[in-house]
């Protein structure tokens, strides 16, 4: 290692790259890291963090309305988009500085530059027009919204990146897509007073989530006033003389809106980095191909996070970073564990889920017990809000192991994090039943559903 400038050079300053750089530097390794845009990556700058802040902002109209049932008189409220954007910018700038400072504080060197591979041990920093050498190289460049170049008028559309920084809040928006990004932004814009239409080519929003959650969220969103058009796509987008946009949908319907947002998936950031020149193997989807330890086919080059297109979640990238350090620098080969990952959709109401959906479990287990409860959460009893909560457990009928837990309702994401522990530990329904309830809470339903709502044997409900 002494013959190189660095023991480790990281390309990409997002959550995974920064964690790997900081931890390796703290071990006494000579570490450099390059980020061409802003430290913090998608999550901090244009993803999870600003998204959650905007979710909070969009919830206040319902909070104001619900307050009346509890005796509060709230004056007529008004919302200022520019204030939200400015306050968001201040917060992510603070976080960005922390990310960079943490690497430097551990002894790592940070560069504000695009980086390209010249050979397996050489990185060219374009911003400084110089090369550096490294024993080990880690690629953590993340992903970006998938474009839709085949769509006529795609140049008039925005993506999640731009949605955070619009000059003004649109009066009407069409969002195309049915994944968590599309669903979350539909709820955000609607909550901020925007006339919102969600257009999705599939039969139901949020594929790969449990169907009960998908249907109930769809119904609840429509009750709130969000239009959801499934089995539809946009055929073209045209700009009108007044600056608004016309969108032709499947079936001939034309929507006129102020903005069209495309949320149709994400692509790995793997182009124009010199990967082909050094012979790094790629997958058919354009991601970097890695083994179970995040190592590429080049022995000293590794990749983690969204650029590998395994599981596109910030905590997963961080976990992969920690496993990389264990493997590369501690002599403890550790493969990332991508099984039973808890996740949340910050829709309104929220979704929290961990483990197998019912449809997935049916394919793997011949005997299932399904425990399902729907009810009005206590917070809505005095407010009068007509919004119900769903809790569901998917259990292996033979072993009684809890295979999946699915929640729709207030604080579902927080519950999913805690449910991730017993499901990861492989606990059974009997363990849930032996756990004392906390009353009065919504979460107590998870330990008080004693009888199956129904069973599924050999794929048939009985």
Coordinates of C-alpha atoms in Angstrom, one line a residue:
X1 CA 0.0 0.0 0.0
X2 CA 2.9 2.4 0.7
X3 CA 3.5 2.8 -3.1
X4 CA 0.1 4.5 -3.6
X5 CA -1.2 7.9 -2.6
X6 CA -4.1 6.4 -0.8
X7 CA -5.0 3.0 0.7
X8 CA -8.6 3.7 -0.3
X9 CA -10.1 6.2 -2.8
X10 CA -13.9 6.5 -2.9
X11 CA -15.8 7.9 -5.9
X12 CA -19.1 9.4 -4.7
X13 CA -19.9 11.3 -1.6
X14 CA -23.3 10.0 -0.8
X15 CA -24.4 8.1 2.3
X16 CA -22.5 4.9 1.4
X17 CA -19.4 6.5 0.1
X18 CA -19.0 8.9 3.0
X19 CA -19.6 6.1 5.6
X20 CA -16.9 3.9 4.0
X21 CA -14.4 6.8 3.8
X22 CA -15.0 7.9 7.3
X23 CA -14.8 4.5 8.9
X24 CA -11.7 3.5 6.9
X25 CA -10.0 6.7 7.8
X26 CA -10.8 6.2 11.4
X27 CA -8.9 2.9 11.2
X28 CA -5.8 4.8 10.2
X29 CA -6.1 4.2 6.4
X30 CA -5.1 6.9 4.0
X31 CA -8.4 7.8 2.4
X32 CA -9.5 10.2 -0.4
X33 CA -13.0 10.8 -1.6
X34 CA -14.3 12.7 -4.6
X35 CA -17.8 14.1 -5.1
X36 CA -18.6 16.2 -8.2
X37 CA -21.8 17.8 -6.8
X38 CA -22.6 18.0 -3.1
X39 CA -21.7 15.7 -0.2
X40 CA -24.6 13.8 1.1
X41 CA -25.7 12.4 -2.2
X42 CA -29.3 11.7 -3.2
X43 CA -30.6 11.1 0.3
X44 CA -29.5 14.3 1.9
X45 CA -29.5 16.7 -1.1
X46 CA -32.4 15.6 -3.3
X47 CA -34.0 12.6 -1.8
X48 CA -35.0 11.2 1.6
X49 CA -34.3 14.3 3.8
X50 CA -35.9 17.1 1.7
X51 CA -38.7 14.6 0.8
X52 CA -39.5 14.0 4.5
X53 CA -39.4 17.7 5.3
X54 CA -41.9 18.3 2.4
X55 CA -44.1 15.5 3.7
X56 CA -44.2 17.2 7.1
X57 CA -45.1 20.5 5.4
X58 CA -47.9 18.9 3.4
X59 CA -49.5 17.3 6.5
X60 CA -50.4 20.6 8.3
X61 CA -53.7 21.3 6.5
X62 CA -55.1 18.0 7.9
X63 CA -53.6 18.8 11.4
X64 CA -55.4 22.2 11.3
X65 CA -58.7 20.7 10.2
X66 CA -58.5 17.9 12.9
X67 CA -57.7 20.4 15.7
X68 CA -61.4 21.5 15.7
X69 CA -62.5 18.2 17.1
X70 CA -60.2 18.7 20.1
X71 CA -61.5 22.1 20.9
X72 CA -59.0 24.2 19.0
X73 CA -60.0 27.1 16.8
X74 CA -57.3 27.6 14.1
X75 CA -57.3 30.9 12.1
X76 CA -57.3 30.7 8.4
X77 CA -53.9 29.4 7.4
X78 CA -51.7 30.4 4.4
X79 CA -48.7 28.7 2.9
X80 CA -45.6 30.2 1.4
X81 CA -43.7 27.8 -1.0
X82 CA -40.6 30.0 -1.1
X83 CA -40.2 29.9 2.7
X84 CA -40.4 26.1 2.7
X85 CA -37.8 25.9 -0.1
X86 CA -35.4 28.3 1.6
X87 CA -35.7 26.5 5.0
X88 CA -35.1 23.2 3.3
X89 CA -32.0 24.6 1.6
X90 CA -30.6 25.8 4.9
X91 CA -31.1 22.4 6.5
X92 CA -29.5 20.4 3.7
X93 CA -26.6 22.8 3.6
X94 CA -26.1 22.1 7.3
X95 CA -26.2 18.4 6.7
X96 CA -23.9 18.6 3.7
X97 CA -21.2 20.3 5.8
X98 CA -21.5 17.6 8.5
X99 CA -21.0 14.8 6.0
X100 CA -17.9 16.5 4.6
X101 CA -16.6 17.4 8.1
X102 CA -17.0 13.8 9.4
X103 CA -14.7 12.5 6.7
X104 CA -12.1 15.2 7.3
X105 CA -12.4 14.8 11.1
X106 CA -11.6 11.1 10.7
X107 CA -8.5 12.0 8.7
X108 CA -9.8 11.5 5.2
X109 CA -9.2 14.0 2.3
X110 CA -12.2 15.3 0.4
X111 CA -12.2 16.5 -3.2
X112 CA -14.9 18.5 -5.0
X113 CA -14.4 17.0 -8.4
X114 CA -15.7 14.4 -10.9
X115 CA -13.5 11.3 -10.8
X116 CA -12.7 8.9 -13.6
X117 CA -10.9 5.6 -13.6
X118 CA -7.7 5.5 -15.7
X119 CA -6.6 2.1 -14.7
X120 CA -7.4 -0.2 -11.7
X121 CA -5.2 1.8 -9.4
X122 CA -5.4 5.3 -10.9
X123 CA -8.1 7.9 -10.6
X124 CA -8.2 11.2 -12.6
X125 CA -9.8 14.2 -10.8
X126 CA -11.2 16.3 -13.6
X127 CA -11.9 19.3 -11.4
X128 CA -8.2 19.5 -10.4
X129 CA -6.8 18.1 -13.6
X130 CA -4.6 15.6 -11.8
X131 CA -4.4 11.9 -11.1
X132 CA -4.0 10.0 -7.8
X133 CA -3.3 6.4 -7.1
X134 CA -5.0 4.1 -4.7
X135 CA -4.6 0.5 -3.5
X136 CA -8.4 0.0 -3.2
X137 CA -11.1 1.9 -5.1
X138 CA -14.7 2.0 -4.0
X139 CA -17.4 3.3 -6.4
X140 CA -20.5 4.7 -4.7
X141 CA -21.9 7.1 -7.3
X142 CA -25.6 6.3 -6.7
X143 CA -28.4 6.7 -9.2
X144 CA -30.6 9.2 -10.9
X145 CA -34.2 9.5 -12.2
X146 CA -34.8 7.5 -15.3
X147 CA -35.5 9.8 -18.3
X148 CA -38.1 9.2 -20.9
X149 CA -36.5 10.3 -24.1
X150 CA -39.0 8.4 -26.3
X151 CA -41.9 10.6 -24.9
X152 CA -42.6 13.5 -27.3
X153 CA -42.3 16.6 -25.2
X154 CA -40.2 15.0 -22.4
X155 CA -38.1 18.2 -22.3
X156 CA -41.0 19.9 -20.7
X157 CA -41.2 17.4 -17.8
X158 CA -39.5 17.6 -14.4
X159 CA -38.2 14.8 -12.1
X160 CA -37.9 14.4 -8.4
X161 CA -34.7 16.4 -8.4
X162 CA -36.4 19.5 -9.8
X163 CA -39.6 19.1 -7.7
X164 CA -37.8 20.4 -4.6
X165 CA -36.8 23.7 -6.1
X166 CA -39.6 24.9 -8.4
X167 CA -39.7 28.6 -8.7
X168 CA -43.4 28.5 -7.8
X169 CA -45.9 26.0 -6.6
X170 CA -48.0 24.7 -9.5
X171 CA -51.7 24.9 -9.4
X172 CA -52.0 21.5 -11.1
X173 CA -49.6 18.7 -11.6
X174 CA -49.6 15.3 -13.3
X175 CA -47.2 12.7 -11.9
X176 CA -46.4 9.7 -14.0
X177 CA -45.4 6.5 -12.1
X178 CA -46.7 4.2 -9.4
X179 CA -43.7 3.6 -7.2
X180 CA -43.0 5.1 -3.8
X181 CA -41.5 8.3 -5.3
X182 CA -44.5 9.0 -7.4
X183 CA -46.9 8.2 -4.6
X184 CA -45.1 10.3 -2.0
X185 CA -44.9 13.3 -4.3
X186 CA -48.6 13.0 -5.2
X187 CA -49.4 13.2 -1.5
X188 CA -47.0 16.1 -0.9
X189 CA -48.3 18.2 -3.8
X190 CA -51.9 17.5 -2.9
X191 CA -51.3 18.4 0.8
X192 CA -49.8 21.7 -0.3
X193 CA -53.0 22.5 -2.2
X194 CA -52.0 21.4 -5.7
X195 CA -54.6 19.7 -8.0
X196 CA -52.9 16.4 -8.4
X197 CA -53.3 13.5 -10.8
X198 CA -51.2 10.3 -10.6
X199 CA -50.9 8.3 -13.8
X200 CA -49.6 4.7 -13.7
X201 CA -49.4 2.1 -16.4
X202 CA -49.9 -0.9 -14.0
X203 CA -53.1 -2.2 -12.5
X204 CA -52.4 -0.9 -9.0
X205 CA -49.9 1.5 -7.4
X206 CA -46.8 0.4 -5.4
X207 CA -46.0 -2.9 -7.0
X208 CA -44.1 -5.4 -4.8
X209 CA -45.9 -4.1 -1.7
X210 CA -48.7 -6.2 -0.1
X211 CA -51.9 -5.9 -2.2
X212 CA -54.1 -5.0 0.8
X213 CA -51.8 -2.0 1.5
X214 CA -51.9 -0.9 -2.1
X215 CA -55.7 -1.0 -2.5
X216 CA -56.4 0.7 0.8
X217 CA -53.9 3.5 0.2
X218 CA -55.3 4.0 -3.3
X219 CA -58.8 4.3 -1.9
X220 CA -57.7 6.7 0.8
X221 CA -55.8 8.9 -1.6
X222 CA -58.8 9.2 -3.9
X223 CA -61.0 10.1 -0.9
X224 CA -58.6 12.9 -0.2
X225 CA -59.0 14.2 -3.7
X226 CA -56.0 12.8 -5.6
X227 CA -57.0 11.4 -9.0
X228 CA -55.3 8.1 -9.7
X229 CA -55.5 6.8 -13.3
X230 CA -54.2 3.2 -13.7
X231 CA -53.6 1.3 -16.9
X232 CA -52.6 4.7 -18.5
X233 CA -49.5 6.4 -19.8
X234 CA -48.8 9.7 -21.4
X235 CA -48.5 9.6 -25.2
X236 CA -47.1 13.1 -25.6
X237 CA -46.6 16.4 -23.7
X238 CA -47.2 19.7 -25.4
X239 CA -46.6 23.3 -24.2
X240 CA -49.5 25.7 -24.6
X241 CA -49.1 29.4 -25.5
X242 CA -49.9 30.3 -21.9
X243 CA -47.0 28.2 -20.7
X244 CA -49.2 25.3 -19.3
X245 CA -48.8 21.8 -20.5
X246 CA -51.2 19.4 -22.2
X247 CA -50.7 15.7 -21.7
X248 CA -52.4 13.1 -23.9
X249 CA -53.1 9.9 -22.0
X250 CA -54.0 6.4 -23.1
X251 CA -57.5 6.4 -24.3
X252 CA -57.5 10.0 -25.7
X253 CA -57.9 11.9 -22.4
X254 CA -56.0 15.2 -22.3
X255 CA -54.9 16.7 -19.0
X256 CA -53.9 20.4 -18.8
X257 CA -51.5 21.1 -15.9
X258 CA -48.7 23.4 -14.9
X259 CA -46.1 20.7 -14.4
X260 CA -45.6 17.1 -15.5
X261 CA -43.4 15.1 -13.2
X262 CA -41.9 11.7 -14.4
X263 CA -41.2 9.2 -11.6
X264 CA -40.7 6.0 -13.7
X265 CA -37.7 4.5 -12.0
X266 CA -34.1 5.2 -11.4
X267 CA -30.8 4.4 -13.3
X268 CA -27.3 3.7 -11.9
X269 CA -24.8 6.5 -12.3
X270 CA -22.2 4.4 -14.1
X271 CA -21.6 6.2 -17.4
X272 CA -18.6 8.3 -18.4
X273 CA -16.4 7.1 -15.5
X274 CA -13.9 5.0 -17.4
X275 CA -15.4 1.7 -16.2
X276 CA -15.3 0.1 -19.6
X277 CA -11.7 1.1 -20.1
X278 CA -10.5 -0.8 -17.1
X279 CA -12.8 -3.8 -17.9
X280 CA -15.4 -3.6 -15.1
X281 CA -18.3 -5.9 -15.9
X282 CA -21.8 -4.4 -16.0
X283 CA -25.3 -5.9 -15.7
X284 CA -27.9 -5.7 -18.4
X285 CA -29.5 -2.8 -16.5
X286 CA -26.3 -0.7 -16.7
X287 CA -25.4 -1.3 -13.0
X288 CA -21.9 -2.4 -11.8
X289 CA -21.8 -6.1 -11.4
X290 CA -20.5 -7.2 -8.0
X291 CA -20.1 -10.4 -6.0
X292 CA -21.7 -11.1 -2.6
X293 CA -18.9 -9.0 -0.9
X294 CA -19.5 -5.9 -3.3
X295 CA -16.3 -6.6 -5.2
X296 CA -16.2 -6.1 -9.0
X297 CA -14.4 -8.5 -11.4
X298 CA -11.4 -6.2 -10.8
X299 CA -9.9 -7.5 -7.6
X300 CA -9.2 -4.1 -6.0
X301 CA -12.3 -2.2 -7.2
X302 CA -15.6 -2.4 -5.3
X303 CA -19.0 -0.9 -5.6
X304 CA -21.9 -0.3 -3.2
X305 CA -25.3 1.4 -3.1
X306 CA -27.6 2.3 -6.0
X307 CA -24.9 2.1 -8.6
X308 CA -25.1 -1.7 -8.1
X309 CA -28.9 -1.8 -8.4
X310 CA -29.3 -4.3 -5.6
X311 CA -31.6 -2.6 -3.0
X312 CA -32.0 1.1 -3.6
X313 CA -32.3 2.3 0.0
X314 CA -30.0 4.6 1.9
X315 CA -29.6 2.3 5.0
X316 CA -28.7 -0.5 2.6
X317 CA -25.9 1.5 1.1
X318 CA -24.6 2.3 4.6
X319 CA -24.8 -1.3 5.6
X320 CA -22.9 -2.3 2.4
X321 CA -20.2 0.3 3.3
X322 CA -19.7 -1.2 6.7
X323 CA -19.5 -4.7 5.2
X324 CA -16.9 -3.4 2.7
X325 CA -14.7 -2.1 5.4
X326 CA -14.9 -5.3 7.3
X327 CA -14.0 -7.3 4.2
X328 CA -11.3 -5.0 2.7
X329 CA -9.5 -3.7 5.8
X330 CA -10.3 -5.9 8.7
X331 CA -9.7 -9.3 7.3
X332 CA -13.3 -10.3 8.1
X333 CA -15.1 -11.1 4.8
X334 CA -18.7 -9.9 5.4
X335 CA -21.5 -10.1 2.8
X336 CA -24.3 -7.6 3.1
X337 CA -27.5 -9.1 4.3
X338 CA -30.3 -8.0 2.0
X339 CA -33.0 -10.3 3.5
X340 CA -36.0 -9.0 5.5
X341 CA -35.4 -5.2 5.1
X342 CA -37.9 -2.9 6.8
X343 CA -39.0 0.0 4.6
X344 CA -41.5 2.8 4.6
X345 CA -43.5 4.8 2.1
X346 CA -44.2 8.3 3.4
X347 CA -47.5 8.5 1.8
X348 CA -50.5 9.9 3.6
X349 CA -51.3 7.7 5.4
X350 CA -47.9 6.1 5.8
X351 CA -46.9 2.5 4.9
X352 CA -44.5 0.5 7.0
X353 CA -43.6 -3.0 5.9
X354 CA -41.1 -5.7 6.5
X355 CA -40.8 -9.2 5.2
X356 CA -43.0 -11.1 2.7
X357 CA -46.2 -9.8 1.2
X358 CA -49.1 -12.3 1.1
X359 CA -48.6 -12.8 -2.6
X360 CA -44.9 -13.5 -2.2
X361 CA -45.5 -15.9 0.8
X362 CA -48.0 -17.9 -1.2
X363 CA -45.3 -18.8 -3.7
X364 CA -43.0 -20.1 -1.0
X365 CA -45.2 -21.6 1.6
X366 CA -48.1 -24.1 1.3
X367 CA -49.9 -23.1 4.5
X368 CA -50.3 -19.5 5.6
X369 CA -52.2 -17.8 8.4
X370 CA -53.2 -14.2 7.7
X371 CA -54.0 -11.9 10.6
X372 CA -55.7 -8.7 9.5
X373 CA -57.3 -5.8 11.3
X374 CA -58.7 -2.5 10.0
X375 CA -59.9 0.2 12.4
X376 CA -60.2 3.9 12.9
X377 CA -57.1 5.1 14.9
X378 CA -57.9 6.8 18.1
X379 CA -56.5 10.1 16.9
X380 CA -59.3 10.3 14.4
X381 CA -62.2 9.6 16.8
X382 CA -62.7 13.2 17.9
X383 CA -61.5 14.8 14.7
X384 CA -64.1 12.9 12.7
X385 CA -61.7 12.1 10.0
X386 CA -62.9 9.2 7.9
X387 CA -59.6 7.4 7.6
X388 CA -58.9 3.8 8.6
X389 CA -55.8 2.0 9.6
X390 CA -54.7 -1.5 8.4
X391 CA -52.4 -4.0 10.2
X392 CA -51.5 -7.4 8.7
X393 CA -49.3 -10.3 9.7
X394 CA -48.4 -13.1 7.3
X395 CA -47.5 -16.2 9.2
X396 CA -46.2 -19.7 8.2
X397 CA -48.9 -22.1 9.3
X398 CA -46.5 -24.9 9.9
X399 CA -43.7 -23.2 12.0
X400 CA -45.8 -20.1 13.1
X401 CA -42.9 -17.9 12.0
X402 CA -44.0 -14.4 11.2
X403 CA -43.0 -13.9 7.6
X404 CA -44.3 -10.4 7.0
X405 CA -45.8 -7.4 8.8
X406 CA -47.6 -4.7 7.0
X407 CA -49.1 -1.4 8.3
X408 CA -51.0 1.5 6.8
X409 CA -51.6 4.4 9.0
X410 CA -50.1 7.0 11.3
X411 CA -46.5 6.3 12.3
X412 CA -46.4 3.1 10.2
X413 CA -42.7 3.8 9.3
X414 CA -41.7 4.0 13.0
X415 CA -43.5 0.7 13.7
X416 CA -41.8 -1.0 10.7
X417 CA -38.4 -0.2 12.1
X418 CA -39.2 -1.9 15.4
X419 CA -41.0 -4.8 13.6
X420 CA -37.8 -5.4 11.6
X421 CA -36.1 -6.7 14.8
X422 CA -38.5 -9.6 15.7
X423 CA -38.9 -10.6 12.0
X424 CA -35.1 -10.5 11.5
X425 CA -34.8 -12.6 14.6
X426 CA -37.2 -15.2 13.2
X427 CA -39.7 -14.9 16.0
X428 CA -43.1 -16.7 15.9
X429 CA -46.7 -15.6 16.2
X430 CA -46.6 -17.2 19.7
X431 CA -43.8 -14.7 20.6
X432 CA -46.0 -11.9 19.4
X433 CA -49.0 -13.2 21.4
X434 CA -46.9 -13.5 24.6
X435 CA -45.9 -9.9 24.3
X436 CA -47.9 -7.5 26.5
X437 CA -49.8 -4.7 24.7
X438 CA -49.2 -1.0 25.3
X439 CA -52.6 0.5 25.7
X440 CA -54.1 2.7 24.2
X441 CA -52.0 2.5 21.1
X442 CA -52.5 1.5 17.5
X443 CA -49.5 -0.8 17.6
X444 CA -51.1 -3.0 20.3
X445 CA -53.1 -4.6 17.5
X446 CA -49.9 -6.3 16.4
X447 CA -49.9 -8.4 19.6
X448 CA -53.7 -8.8 20.1
X449 CA -54.7 -10.5 16.8
X450 CA -55.1 -14.0 18.3
X451 CA -57.1 -15.7 15.6
X452 CA -56.3 -15.8 11.9
X453 CA -58.6 -13.8 9.7
X454 CA -58.2 -16.5 7.1
X455 CA -55.8 -19.2 5.9
X456 CA -54.2 -19.8 2.6
X457 CA -53.5 -23.5 1.7
X458 CA -51.8 -24.4 -1.5
X459 CA -52.6 -21.0 -2.9
X460 CA -56.3 -21.1 -2.1
X461 CA -58.0 -19.1 0.6
X462 CA -59.9 -21.2 3.1

